[in-house]
Amino acid sequence: MKKIVIFGIGDNGELAKYYFENDEKYKNNYEVVAFTVQKEYLTKKEFKEIPVVEFENLEKSYPPEECYLFVAVGYTAMNEVREKVYLEGKKRGYKYVSYISSKANIFTDKIGENNFILEDNTIQPFVEIGNNNVLWSGNHIGHHGKIGNNCFITSHVVISGRCIIEDNCFIGVNSTLRDHITVKYKTLLGAGSWISKNTEEYGVYLSAEAVKINKKSTDLKIS
């Protein structure tokens, strides 16, 4: 059994442990042995019935020669928090494992490390995915596309063929990207965005919100 230490004791950490322990693809080959966080966030010694240890002294209890690291952190600061932890772990000699759901449809082998790819993702042929990305459930990643590093793609996102997603981007729920476009570095796409041309670096793109009308739901006839 290969041992995994998960960085993070929030929802993402809890979910990562669940997936590693319950997915047939992983549960007989990997064992989650501990969680880790920086000393300033160490508020408990145990989480989900396994130890929580200081990241600064992780090597003492779980050395890189014996354990893989998995960084289960969200999109805070345009993914910079997850990126910094990931790079620090590499600097200290840790190898990373990815979680790629057995219930995802994957037609490429060009996927890097420390990726968190959940159920019902469809990733078409010739797609390339870098390191330290999160693809939540139910996305479509079109053929010949490229996703860089440290990106967070939420749920039910459609990325059409030959799109390029540069590093540290965030793509909100139900966004749609037409083919052959580039989403530039640290672009933020809000939920429901329709993107038909290249974005700008650090750009923020928001769709219109639903408008409340001056009627009660019971005034309408829904057939």
PDB file of C-alpha atoms in Angstrom:
ATOM      1  CA  MET A   1       0.000   0.000   0.000  1.00  0.00           C
ATOM      2  CA  LYS A   2       1.273   3.449  -0.920  1.00  0.00           C
ATOM      3  CA  LYS A   3       0.867   6.017   1.860  1.00  0.00           C
ATOM      4  CA  ILE A   4      -0.697   9.439   1.273  1.00  0.00           C
ATOM      5  CA  VAL A   5      -0.611  12.541   3.455  1.00  0.00           C
ATOM      6  CA  ILE A   6      -3.326  15.065   2.582  1.00  0.00           C
ATOM      7  CA  PHE A   7      -2.655  18.777   3.028  1.00  0.00           C
ATOM      8  CA  GLY A   8      -5.830  20.490   4.257  1.00  0.00           C
ATOM      9  CA  ILE A   9      -8.484  19.736   6.869  1.00  0.00           C
ATOM     10  CA  GLY A  10     -11.390  21.566   5.263  1.00  0.00           C
ATOM     11  CA  ASP A  11     -14.091  20.184   3.003  1.00  0.00           C
ATOM     12  CA  ASN A  12     -11.634  19.461   0.197  1.00  0.00           C
ATOM     13  CA  GLY A  13      -9.404  17.437   2.491  1.00  0.00           C
ATOM     14  CA  GLU A  14     -12.335  15.449   3.794  1.00  0.00           C
ATOM     15  CA  LEU A  15     -13.548  14.789   0.248  1.00  0.00           C
ATOM     16  CA  ALA A  16     -10.087  13.732  -0.919  1.00  0.00           C
ATOM     17  CA  LYS A  17      -9.835  11.182   1.880  1.00  0.00           C
ATOM     18  CA  TYR A  18     -13.289   9.840   1.023  1.00  0.00           C
ATOM     19  CA  TYR A  19     -12.477   9.450  -2.662  1.00  0.00           C
ATOM     20  CA  PHE A  20      -9.114   7.764  -2.087  1.00  0.00           C
ATOM     21  CA  GLU A  21     -10.692   5.340   0.378  1.00  0.00           C
ATOM     22  CA  ASN A  22     -13.833   4.519  -1.583  1.00  0.00           C
ATOM     23  CA  ASP A  23     -12.875   4.566  -5.252  1.00  0.00           C
ATOM     24  CA  GLU A  24     -12.105   1.036  -6.441  1.00  0.00           C
ATOM     25  CA  LYS A  25      -9.218   2.414  -8.470  1.00  0.00           C
ATOM     26  CA  TYR A  26      -7.400   3.626  -5.351  1.00  0.00           C
ATOM     27  CA  LYS A  27      -8.655   1.998  -2.163  1.00  0.00           C
ATOM     28  CA  ASN A  28      -6.640  -1.216  -2.533  1.00  0.00           C
ATOM     29  CA  ASN A  29      -3.446   0.564  -3.546  1.00  0.00           C
ATOM     30  CA  TYR A  30      -3.302   3.709  -1.406  1.00  0.00           C
ATOM     31  CA  GLU A  31      -3.768   4.464   2.280  1.00  0.00           C
ATOM     32  CA  VAL A  32      -4.404   7.943   3.679  1.00  0.00           C
ATOM     33  CA  VAL A  33      -2.284   7.965   6.842  1.00  0.00           C
ATOM     34  CA  ALA A  34      -2.425  11.617   7.975  1.00  0.00           C
ATOM     35  CA  PHE A  35      -3.473  15.178   7.299  1.00  0.00           C
ATOM     36  CA  THR A  36      -1.145  18.159   7.463  1.00  0.00           C
ATOM     37  CA  VAL A  37      -1.511  21.958   7.724  1.00  0.00           C
ATOM     38  CA  GLN A  38       0.776  24.837   8.625  1.00  0.00           C
ATOM     39  CA  LYS A  39       1.379  25.275  12.347  1.00  0.00           C
ATOM     40  CA  GLU A  40      -0.781  28.414  12.583  1.00  0.00           C
ATOM     41  CA  TYR A  41      -3.818  26.461  11.336  1.00  0.00           C
ATOM     42  CA  LEU A  42      -3.232  23.377  13.456  1.00  0.00           C
ATOM     43  CA  THR A  43      -6.354  23.515  15.626  1.00  0.00           C
ATOM     44  CA  LYS A  44      -6.730  19.775  16.216  1.00  0.00           C
ATOM     45  CA  LYS A  45      -4.467  16.747  16.555  1.00  0.00           C
ATOM     46  CA  GLU A  46      -6.829  14.412  14.752  1.00  0.00           C
ATOM     47  CA  PHE A  47      -9.247  14.709  11.817  1.00  0.00           C
ATOM     48  CA  LYS A  48     -11.430  11.926  10.449  1.00  0.00           C
ATOM     49  CA  GLU A  49      -9.775   9.487  12.857  1.00  0.00           C
ATOM     50  CA  ILE A  50      -6.206   9.988  11.634  1.00  0.00           C
ATOM     51  CA  PRO A  51      -3.439  12.353  12.843  1.00  0.00           C
ATOM     52  CA  VAL A  52      -3.027  15.985  11.831  1.00  0.00           C
ATOM     53  CA  VAL A  53       0.611  17.137  11.871  1.00  0.00           C
ATOM     54  CA  GLU A  54       2.525  20.357  11.247  1.00  0.00           C
ATOM     55  CA  PHE A  55       3.460  20.849   7.612  1.00  0.00           C
ATOM     56  CA  GLU A  56       6.677  22.579   8.677  1.00  0.00           C
ATOM     57  CA  ASN A  57       7.855  19.348  10.383  1.00  0.00           C
ATOM     58  CA  LEU A  58       6.132  16.798   8.168  1.00  0.00           C
ATOM     59  CA  GLU A  59       9.371  14.983   7.327  1.00  0.00           C
ATOM     60  CA  LYS A  60       9.855  13.880  10.940  1.00  0.00           C
ATOM     61  CA  SER A  61       6.773  11.672  10.977  1.00  0.00           C
ATOM     62  CA  TYR A  62       6.036  11.156   7.272  1.00  0.00           C
ATOM     63  CA  PRO A  63       9.238  11.474   5.215  1.00  0.00           C
ATOM     64  CA  PRO A  64       9.101  11.887   1.425  1.00  0.00           C
ATOM     65  CA  GLU A  65      10.824   8.533   0.964  1.00  0.00           C
ATOM     66  CA  GLU A  66       7.769   6.832   2.475  1.00  0.00           C
ATOM     67  CA  CYS A  67       4.764   8.995   1.636  1.00  0.00           C
ATOM     68  CA  TYR A  68       3.082  10.766  -1.242  1.00  0.00           C
ATOM     69  CA  LEU A  69       1.586  14.214  -0.727  1.00  0.00           C
ATOM     70  CA  PHE A  70      -1.786  15.409  -1.997  1.00  0.00           C
ATOM     71  CA  VAL A  71      -2.701  19.095  -1.680  1.00  0.00           C
ATOM     72  CA  ALA A  72      -6.469  19.411  -1.145  1.00  0.00           C
ATOM     73  CA  VAL A  73      -6.917  23.184  -1.155  1.00  0.00           C
ATOM     74  CA  GLY A  74      -9.475  25.293  -3.035  1.00  0.00           C
ATOM     75  CA  TYR A  75      -9.175  28.369  -5.233  1.00  0.00           C
ATOM     76  CA  THR A  76      -8.261  31.012  -2.601  1.00  0.00           C
ATOM     77  CA  ALA A  77      -6.307  33.968  -4.058  1.00  0.00           C
ATOM     78  CA  MET A  78      -6.730  32.670  -7.608  1.00  0.00           C
ATOM     79  CA  ASN A  79      -5.254  29.307  -6.619  1.00  0.00           C
ATOM     80  CA  GLU A  80      -2.048  30.837  -5.225  1.00  0.00           C
ATOM     81  CA  VAL A  81      -2.442  29.189  -1.817  1.00  0.00           C
ATOM     82  CA  ARG A  82      -2.639  25.723  -3.382  1.00  0.00           C
ATOM     83  CA  GLU A  83       0.228  26.583  -5.723  1.00  0.00           C
ATOM     84  CA  LYS A  84       2.555  27.692  -2.908  1.00  0.00           C
ATOM     85  CA  VAL A  85       1.932  24.551  -0.863  1.00  0.00           C
ATOM     86  CA  TYR A  86       2.438  22.363  -3.917  1.00  0.00           C
ATOM     87  CA  LEU A  87       5.760  24.023  -4.773  1.00  0.00           C
ATOM     88  CA  GLU A  88       6.936  23.864  -1.163  1.00  0.00           C
ATOM     89  CA  GLY A  89       6.236  20.144  -1.044  1.00  0.00           C
ATOM     90  CA  LYS A  90       8.211  19.578  -4.243  1.00  0.00           C
ATOM     91  CA  LYS A  91      11.092  21.623  -2.883  1.00  0.00           C
ATOM     92  CA  ARG A  92      11.184  19.354   0.153  1.00  0.00           C
ATOM     93  CA  GLY A  93      11.322  16.222  -1.973  1.00  0.00           C
ATOM     94  CA  TYR A  94       7.735  14.964  -1.887  1.00  0.00           C
ATOM     95  CA  LYS A  95       6.160  13.137  -4.783  1.00  0.00           C
ATOM     96  CA  TYR A  96       2.518  13.718  -5.580  1.00  0.00           C
ATOM     97  CA  VAL A  97      -0.403  11.498  -6.416  1.00  0.00           C
ATOM     98  CA  SER A  98      -3.402  12.591  -8.478  1.00  0.00           C
ATOM     99  CA  TYR A  99      -6.959  11.519  -7.887  1.00  0.00           C
ATOM    100  CA  ILE A 100      -8.708  10.775 -11.198  1.00  0.00           C
ATOM    101  CA  SER A 101     -12.136   9.295 -10.614  1.00  0.00           C
ATOM    102  CA  SER A 102     -12.853   5.847 -11.981  1.00  0.00           C
ATOM    103  CA  LYS A 103     -16.228   7.323 -12.946  1.00  0.00           C
ATOM    104  CA  ALA A 104     -14.661   9.936 -15.236  1.00  0.00           C
ATOM    105  CA  ASN A 105     -14.268   9.328 -18.978  1.00  0.00           C
ATOM    106  CA  ILE A 106     -10.599   9.911 -19.740  1.00  0.00           C
ATOM    107  CA  PHE A 107      -9.185   9.581 -23.260  1.00  0.00           C
ATOM    108  CA  THR A 108      -5.718  11.030 -22.681  1.00  0.00           C
ATOM    109  CA  ASP A 109      -2.683   9.988 -20.677  1.00  0.00           C
ATOM    110  CA  LYS A 110      -1.165  13.475 -20.622  1.00  0.00           C
ATOM    111  CA  ILE A 111      -2.218  14.405 -17.098  1.00  0.00           C
ATOM    112  CA  GLY A 112       0.260  15.742 -14.553  1.00  0.00           C
ATOM    113  CA  GLU A 113       0.484  15.338 -10.788  1.00  0.00           C
ATOM    114  CA  ASN A 114      -1.609  16.496  -7.836  1.00  0.00           C
ATOM    115  CA  ASN A 115      -4.718  16.803  -9.975  1.00  0.00           C
ATOM    116  CA  PHE A 116      -8.166  16.309  -8.409  1.00  0.00           C
ATOM    117  CA  ILE A 117     -10.498  15.122 -11.192  1.00  0.00           C
ATOM    118  CA  LEU A 118     -13.925  14.092  -9.952  1.00  0.00           C
ATOM    119  CA  GLU A 119     -16.731  11.966 -11.329  1.00  0.00           C
ATOM    120  CA  ASP A 120     -18.481  12.518 -14.668  1.00  0.00           C
ATOM    121  CA  ASN A 121     -15.735  14.550 -16.266  1.00  0.00           C
ATOM    122  CA  THR A 122     -15.300  13.803 -19.965  1.00  0.00           C
ATOM    123  CA  ILE A 123     -11.775  14.530 -21.144  1.00  0.00           C
ATOM    124  CA  GLN A 124     -11.437  13.931 -24.872  1.00  0.00           C
ATOM    125  CA  PRO A 125      -8.448  12.651 -26.880  1.00  0.00           C
ATOM    126  CA  PHE A 126      -5.269  14.720 -27.196  1.00  0.00           C
ATOM    127  CA  VAL A 127      -6.050  16.908 -24.187  1.00  0.00           C
ATOM    128  CA  GLU A 128      -3.063  17.923 -22.051  1.00  0.00           C
ATOM    129  CA  ILE A 129      -3.484  18.775 -18.365  1.00  0.00           C
ATOM    130  CA  GLY A 130      -0.669  20.165 -16.237  1.00  0.00           C
ATOM    131  CA  ASN A 131      -0.156  19.938 -12.476  1.00  0.00           C
ATOM    132  CA  ASN A 132      -2.133  20.904  -9.386  1.00  0.00           C
ATOM    133  CA  ASN A 133      -5.521  21.428 -11.023  1.00  0.00           C
ATOM    134  CA  VAL A 134      -9.020  20.793  -9.700  1.00  0.00           C
ATOM    135  CA  LEU A 135     -11.762  19.648 -12.083  1.00  0.00           C
ATOM    136  CA  TRP A 136     -14.948  19.302 -10.088  1.00  0.00           C
ATOM    137  CA  SER A 137     -17.713  16.991 -11.294  1.00  0.00           C
ATOM    138  CA  GLY A 138     -19.440  16.924 -14.665  1.00  0.00           C
ATOM    139  CA  ASN A 139     -17.215  18.938 -17.035  1.00  0.00           C
ATOM    140  CA  HIS A 140     -16.517  18.510 -20.750  1.00  0.00           C
ATOM    141  CA  ILE A 141     -12.920  19.165 -21.839  1.00  0.00           C
ATOM    142  CA  GLY A 142     -12.798  19.184 -25.624  1.00  0.00           C
ATOM    143  CA  HIS A 143     -10.246  17.507 -27.893  1.00  0.00           C
ATOM    144  CA  HIS A 144      -6.746  18.927 -28.318  1.00  0.00           C
ATOM    145  CA  GLY A 145      -7.248  21.325 -25.424  1.00  0.00           C
ATOM    146  CA  LYS A 146      -4.561  22.361 -22.955  1.00  0.00           C
ATOM    147  CA  ILE A 147      -5.036  23.161 -19.276  1.00  0.00           C
ATOM    148  CA  GLY A 148      -2.002  24.635 -17.539  1.00  0.00           C
ATOM    149  CA  ASN A 149      -1.205  24.476 -13.826  1.00  0.00           C
ATOM    150  CA  ASN A 150      -3.065  25.524 -10.661  1.00  0.00           C
ATOM    151  CA  CYS A 151      -6.477  25.965 -12.299  1.00  0.00           C
ATOM    152  CA  PHE A 152      -9.885  25.386 -10.725  1.00  0.00           C
ATOM    153  CA  ILE A 153     -12.708  24.299 -13.030  1.00  0.00           C
ATOM    154  CA  THR A 154     -15.958  23.992 -11.123  1.00  0.00           C
ATOM    155  CA  SER A 155     -18.921  21.902 -12.399  1.00  0.00           C
ATOM    156  CA  HIS A 156     -20.787  21.530 -15.706  1.00  0.00           C
ATOM    157  CA  VAL A 157     -18.270  23.627 -17.593  1.00  0.00           C
ATOM    158  CA  VAL A 158     -18.028  23.095 -21.363  1.00  0.00           C
ATOM    159  CA  ILE A 159     -14.609  23.778 -22.841  1.00  0.00           C
ATOM    160  CA  SER A 160     -14.795  23.244 -26.596  1.00  0.00           C
ATOM    161  CA  GLY A 161     -12.033  21.824 -28.754  1.00  0.00           C
ATOM    162  CA  ARG A 162      -8.512  23.277 -28.967  1.00  0.00           C
ATOM    163  CA  CYS A 163      -8.944  25.752 -26.130  1.00  0.00           C
ATOM    164  CA  ILE A 164      -5.978  26.755 -23.992  1.00  0.00           C
ATOM    165  CA  ILE A 165      -6.497  27.474 -20.291  1.00  0.00           C
ATOM    166  CA  GLU A 166      -3.407  29.194 -18.909  1.00  0.00           C
ATOM    167  CA  ASP A 167      -2.178  28.902 -15.314  1.00  0.00           C
ATOM    168  CA  ASN A 168      -4.169  29.888 -12.201  1.00  0.00           C
ATOM    169  CA  CYS A 169      -7.535  30.392 -13.854  1.00  0.00           C
ATOM    170  CA  PHE A 170     -10.937  29.955 -12.208  1.00  0.00           C
ATOM    171  CA  ILE A 171     -13.922  28.867 -14.314  1.00  0.00           C
ATOM    172  CA  GLY A 172     -17.319  29.089 -12.652  1.00  0.00           C
ATOM    173  CA  VAL A 173     -20.267  26.696 -12.766  1.00  0.00           C
ATOM    174  CA  ASN A 174     -22.042  26.264 -16.124  1.00  0.00           C
ATOM    175  CA  SER A 175     -19.564  28.361 -18.104  1.00  0.00           C
ATOM    176  CA  THR A 176     -19.216  27.678 -21.832  1.00  0.00           C
ATOM    177  CA  LEU A 177     -16.122  28.334 -23.949  1.00  0.00           C
ATOM    178  CA  ARG A 178     -16.217  28.232 -27.726  1.00  0.00           C
ATOM    179  CA  ASP A 179     -13.466  26.407 -29.621  1.00  0.00           C
ATOM    180  CA  HIS A 180      -9.967  27.715 -30.421  1.00  0.00           C
ATOM    181  CA  ILE A 181      -9.774  30.383 -27.706  1.00  0.00           C
ATOM    182  CA  THR A 182      -7.244  31.110 -24.969  1.00  0.00           C
ATOM    183  CA  VAL A 183      -8.200  31.869 -21.387  1.00  0.00           C
ATOM    184  CA  LYS A 184      -5.276  33.945 -20.208  1.00  0.00           C
ATOM    185  CA  TYR A 185      -3.327  33.777 -16.940  1.00  0.00           C
ATOM    186  CA  LYS A 186      -5.417  34.309 -13.791  1.00  0.00           C
ATOM    187  CA  THR A 187      -8.668  34.877 -15.640  1.00  0.00           C
ATOM    188  CA  LEU A 188     -11.790  34.593 -13.488  1.00  0.00           C
ATOM    189  CA  LEU A 189     -14.963  33.444 -15.227  1.00  0.00           C
ATOM    190  CA  GLY A 190     -18.122  33.793 -13.160  1.00  0.00           C
ATOM    191  CA  ALA A 191     -20.925  31.236 -13.157  1.00  0.00           C
ATOM    192  CA  GLY A 192     -22.801  30.927 -16.432  1.00  0.00           C
ATOM    193  CA  SER A 193     -20.227  32.841 -18.504  1.00  0.00           C
ATOM    194  CA  TRP A 194     -20.271  32.536 -22.294  1.00  0.00           C
ATOM    195  CA  ILE A 195     -16.748  33.124 -23.644  1.00  0.00           C
ATOM    196  CA  SER A 196     -16.388  33.452 -27.413  1.00  0.00           C
ATOM    197  CA  LYS A 197     -12.966  35.082 -27.721  1.00  0.00           C
ATOM    198  CA  ASN A 198      -9.627  35.228 -25.920  1.00  0.00           C
ATOM    199  CA  THR A 199      -9.679  36.715 -22.435  1.00  0.00           C
ATOM    200  CA  GLU A 200      -7.188  39.154 -20.931  1.00  0.00           C
ATOM    201  CA  GLU A 201      -4.709  38.349 -18.162  1.00  0.00           C
ATOM    202  CA  TYR A 202      -6.292  38.930 -14.737  1.00  0.00           C
ATOM    203  CA  GLY A 203      -9.621  39.584 -16.473  1.00  0.00           C
ATOM    204  CA  VAL A 204     -12.940  39.097 -14.659  1.00  0.00           C
ATOM    205  CA  TYR A 205     -15.922  38.014 -16.758  1.00  0.00           C
ATOM    206  CA  LEU A 206     -19.379  37.867 -15.222  1.00  0.00           C
ATOM    207  CA  SER A 207     -22.701  36.936 -16.765  1.00  0.00           C
ATOM    208  CA  ALA A 208     -25.926  38.809 -16.057  1.00  0.00           C
ATOM    209  CA  GLU A 209     -27.870  37.722 -12.984  1.00  0.00           C
ATOM    210  CA  ALA A 210     -31.453  36.488 -13.162  1.00  0.00           C
ATOM    211  CA  VAL A 211     -34.025  39.257 -12.795  1.00  0.00           C
ATOM    212  CA  LYS A 212     -36.835  38.989 -10.261  1.00  0.00           C
ATOM    213  CA  ILE A 213     -40.199  39.984 -11.718  1.00  0.00           C
ATOM    214  CA  ASN A 214     -43.051  41.616  -9.798  1.00  0.00           C
ATOM    215  CA  LYS A 215     -45.183  38.480  -9.501  1.00  0.00           C
ATOM    216  CA  LYS A 216     -45.610  35.642  -7.052  1.00  0.00           C
ATOM    217  CA  SER A 217     -44.834  32.115  -8.177  1.00  0.00           C
ATOM    218  CA  THR A 218     -48.467  31.172  -7.533  1.00  0.00           C
ATOM    219  CA  ASP A 219     -49.607  33.823 -10.018  1.00  0.00           C
ATOM    220  CA  LEU A 220     -48.007  31.930 -12.878  1.00  0.00           C
ATOM    221  CA  LYS A 221     -49.467  28.960 -14.684  1.00  0.00           C
ATOM    222  CA  ILE A 222     -46.843  26.306 -15.297  1.00  0.00           C
ATOM    223  CA  SER A 223     -48.110  23.554 -17.562  1.00  0.00           C
TER     224      SER A 223
END
